[in-house]
Short mmCIF file of C-alpha atoms in Angstrom, two decimals:
data_model
loop_
_atom_site.label_atom_id
_atom_site.label_comp_id
_atom_site.label_asym_id
_atom_site.label_seq_id
_atom_site.Cartn_x
_atom_site.Cartn_y
_atom_site.Cartn_z
CA UNK A 1 -18.02 16.11 34.97
CA UNK A 2 -15.39 15.22 32.52
CA UNK A 3 -13.88 12.10 33.76
CA UNK A 4 -9.59 12.30 32.65
CA UNK A 5 -7.78 8.60 32.19
CA UNK A 6 -4.52 7.05 31.77
CA UNK A 7 -2.21 5.34 33.38
CA UNK A 8 1.69 4.79 35.17
CA UNK A 9 2.89 3.99 32.51
CA UNK A 10 2.15 8.35 31.57
CA UNK A 11 2.80 9.50 35.26
CA UNK A 12 6.26 7.77 34.86
CA UNK A 13 6.44 9.43 31.45
CA UNK A 14 5.55 12.90 32.29
CA UNK A 15 8.62 12.18 35.24
CA UNK A 16 10.64 11.51 32.57
CA UNK A 17 11.20 8.10 32.98
CA UNK A 18 11.52 5.30 30.27
CA UNK A 19 9.05 2.31 29.88
CA UNK A 20 6.70 1.53 28.06
CA UNK A 21 5.87 5.81 26.37
CA UNK A 22 8.67 7.38 26.13
CA UNK A 23 9.62 10.12 28.76
CA UNK A 24 8.46 13.65 28.20
CA UNK A 25 10.72 16.36 28.51
CA UNK A 26 10.37 18.85 31.09
CA UNK A 27 9.28 21.29 28.28
CA UNK A 28 6.54 18.66 27.32
CA UNK A 29 5.28 18.26 30.78
CA UNK A 30 4.86 22.57 31.11
CA UNK A 31 3.81 22.84 27.73
CA UNK A 32 0.56 20.24 28.83
CA UNK A 33 -0.07 21.75 32.24
CA UNK A 34 0.07 25.82 30.69
CA UNK A 35 -2.80 23.96 27.90
CA UNK A 36 -4.62 22.61 30.70
CA UNK A 37 -4.18 25.97 33.08
CA UNK A 38 -5.39 28.29 29.74
CA UNK A 39 -8.40 26.02 28.52
CA UNK A 40 -9.68 25.97 32.46
CA UNK A 41 -9.30 29.81 32.45
CA UNK A 42 -11.22 30.10 29.10
CA UNK A 43 -14.42 28.17 30.94
CA UNK A 44 -13.84 30.27 34.03
CA UNK A 45 -14.15 33.15 31.90
CA UNK A 46 -17.22 31.45 29.72
CA UNK A 47 -18.75 31.02 33.40
CA UNK A 48 -18.33 27.33 32.21
CA UNK A 49 -16.02 26.12 35.28
CA UNK A 50 -16.55 24.78 38.31
CA UNK A 51 -13.50 22.80 39.58
CA UNK A 52 -10.86 20.87 37.94
CA UNK A 53 -8.10 18.21 39.72
CA UNK A 54 -5.63 16.07 38.59
CA UNK A 55 -5.28 13.04 40.89
CA UNK A 56 -1.67 11.33 42.11
CA UNK A 57 -0.36 8.28 40.41
CA UNK A 58 -2.20 4.82 40.52
CA UNK A 59 0.97 3.70 42.58
CA UNK A 60 -0.11 6.01 45.24
CA UNK A 61 -3.54 3.73 45.37
CA UNK A 62 -5.22 2.37 48.05
CA UNK A 63 -8.16 -0.09 47.09
CA UNK A 64 -10.09 -1.02 49.83
CA UNK A 65 -13.01 -3.82 49.15
CA UNK A 66 -14.41 -6.41 51.67
CA UNK A 67 -13.64 -10.61 51.38
CA UNK A 68 -15.54 -12.05 52.85
CA UNK A 69 -16.92 -9.83 55.63
CA UNK A 70 -13.68 -8.73 56.09
CA UNK A 71 -11.99 -5.30 55.44
CA UNK A 72 -9.05 -5.71 52.67
CA UNK A 73 -6.39 -3.04 51.52
CA UNK A 74 -4.04 -3.12 48.79
CA UNK A 75 -1.49 -1.31 47.58
CA UNK A 76 -0.53 -0.03 44.22
CA UNK A 77 -3.26 -1.58 42.47
CA UNK A 78 -3.55 -1.08 38.84
CA UNK A 79 -0.73 -2.97 36.43
CA UNK A 80 0.66 -0.09 34.72
CA UNK A 81 -1.01 -0.37 31.29
CA UNK A 82 -4.29 -0.61 33.15
CA UNK A 83 -6.31 2.86 31.96
CA UNK A 84 -7.27 4.16 35.54
CA UNK A 85 -8.80 7.85 36.31
CA UNK A 86 -6.45 10.32 36.31
CA UNK A 87 -8.29 13.77 37.33
CA UNK A 88 -11.24 15.25 36.44
CA UNK A 89 -12.96 18.82 34.97
CA UNK A 90 -16.39 19.87 36.31
CA UNK A 91 -18.39 22.38 34.38
CA UNK A 92 -21.78 23.87 34.46
CA UNK A 93 -23.02 24.63 30.92
CA UNK A 94 -26.20 25.11 28.63
CA UNK A 95 -26.00 21.40 27.67
CA UNK A 96 -24.87 17.99 27.02
CA UNK A 97 -23.70 18.54 23.99
CA UNK A 98 -21.88 21.42 25.06
CA UNK A 99 -19.82 19.81 27.45
CA UNK A 100 -19.49 16.78 25.26
CA UNK A 101 -17.19 19.84 23.00
CA UNK A 102 -16.12 20.92 26.36
CA UNK A 103 -14.04 17.29 27.41
CA UNK A 104 -13.00 17.63 23.14
CA UNK A 105 -10.22 20.47 23.74
CA UNK A 106 -9.69 17.63 26.68
CA UNK A 107 -7.81 15.15 24.04
CA UNK A 108 -4.69 15.41 22.49
CA UNK A 109 -5.17 15.61 19.52
CA UNK A 110 -2.01 13.02 18.24
CA UNK A 111 -3.06 11.07 20.99
CA UNK A 112 -4.72 8.80 18.70
CA UNK A 113 -7.24 6.26 21.43
CA UNK A 114 -6.93 8.50 24.19
CA UNK A 115 -10.51 9.11 26.21
CA UNK A 116 -12.81 11.20 28.45
CA UNK A 117 -15.91 10.44 29.88
CA UNK A 118 -18.85 12.94 30.81
CA UNK A 119 -21.42 12.46 33.04
CA UNK A 120 -23.65 14.41 34.78
CA UNK A 121 -23.46 14.05 37.84
CA UNK A 122 -26.31 14.02 40.21
CA UNK A 123 -27.97 16.29 42.08
CA UNK A 124 -30.25 13.42 44.65
CA UNK A 125 -31.47 10.09 44.16
CA UNK A 126 -33.68 11.18 41.34
CA UNK A 127 -31.03 12.31 39.01
CA UNK A 128 -29.96 8.71 39.09
CA UNK A 129 -30.67 7.33 36.26
CA UNK A 130 -31.05 10.76 33.57
CA UNK A 131 -29.27 11.61 30.43
#
């Protein structure tokens, strides 16, 4: 699984709202979606694509946790600059190195400091410690 990260500021920029990052134009957002669609289609064509989804903005998140044994729900728990999971792509490919190669293609070449995480999906308890 390739996990993509961003912040509320990224979602605000995609919506064209001013803030911590320059607003993106509708054309910029369309180009980003077109790139992701084309990239994922290439993975479909190669037989490596399993699934991909984006998540709604962090402002819509609800954190559910236990505090002294009592369920506590926090609305929109993330500061604007905190990076959170914003989407994922699942691939099935020949090697971990190939998964890393695919992941690198999901990074914006101009997005200095941008990152994605690559982790194997555990099929069962025996896979929890597998590289």
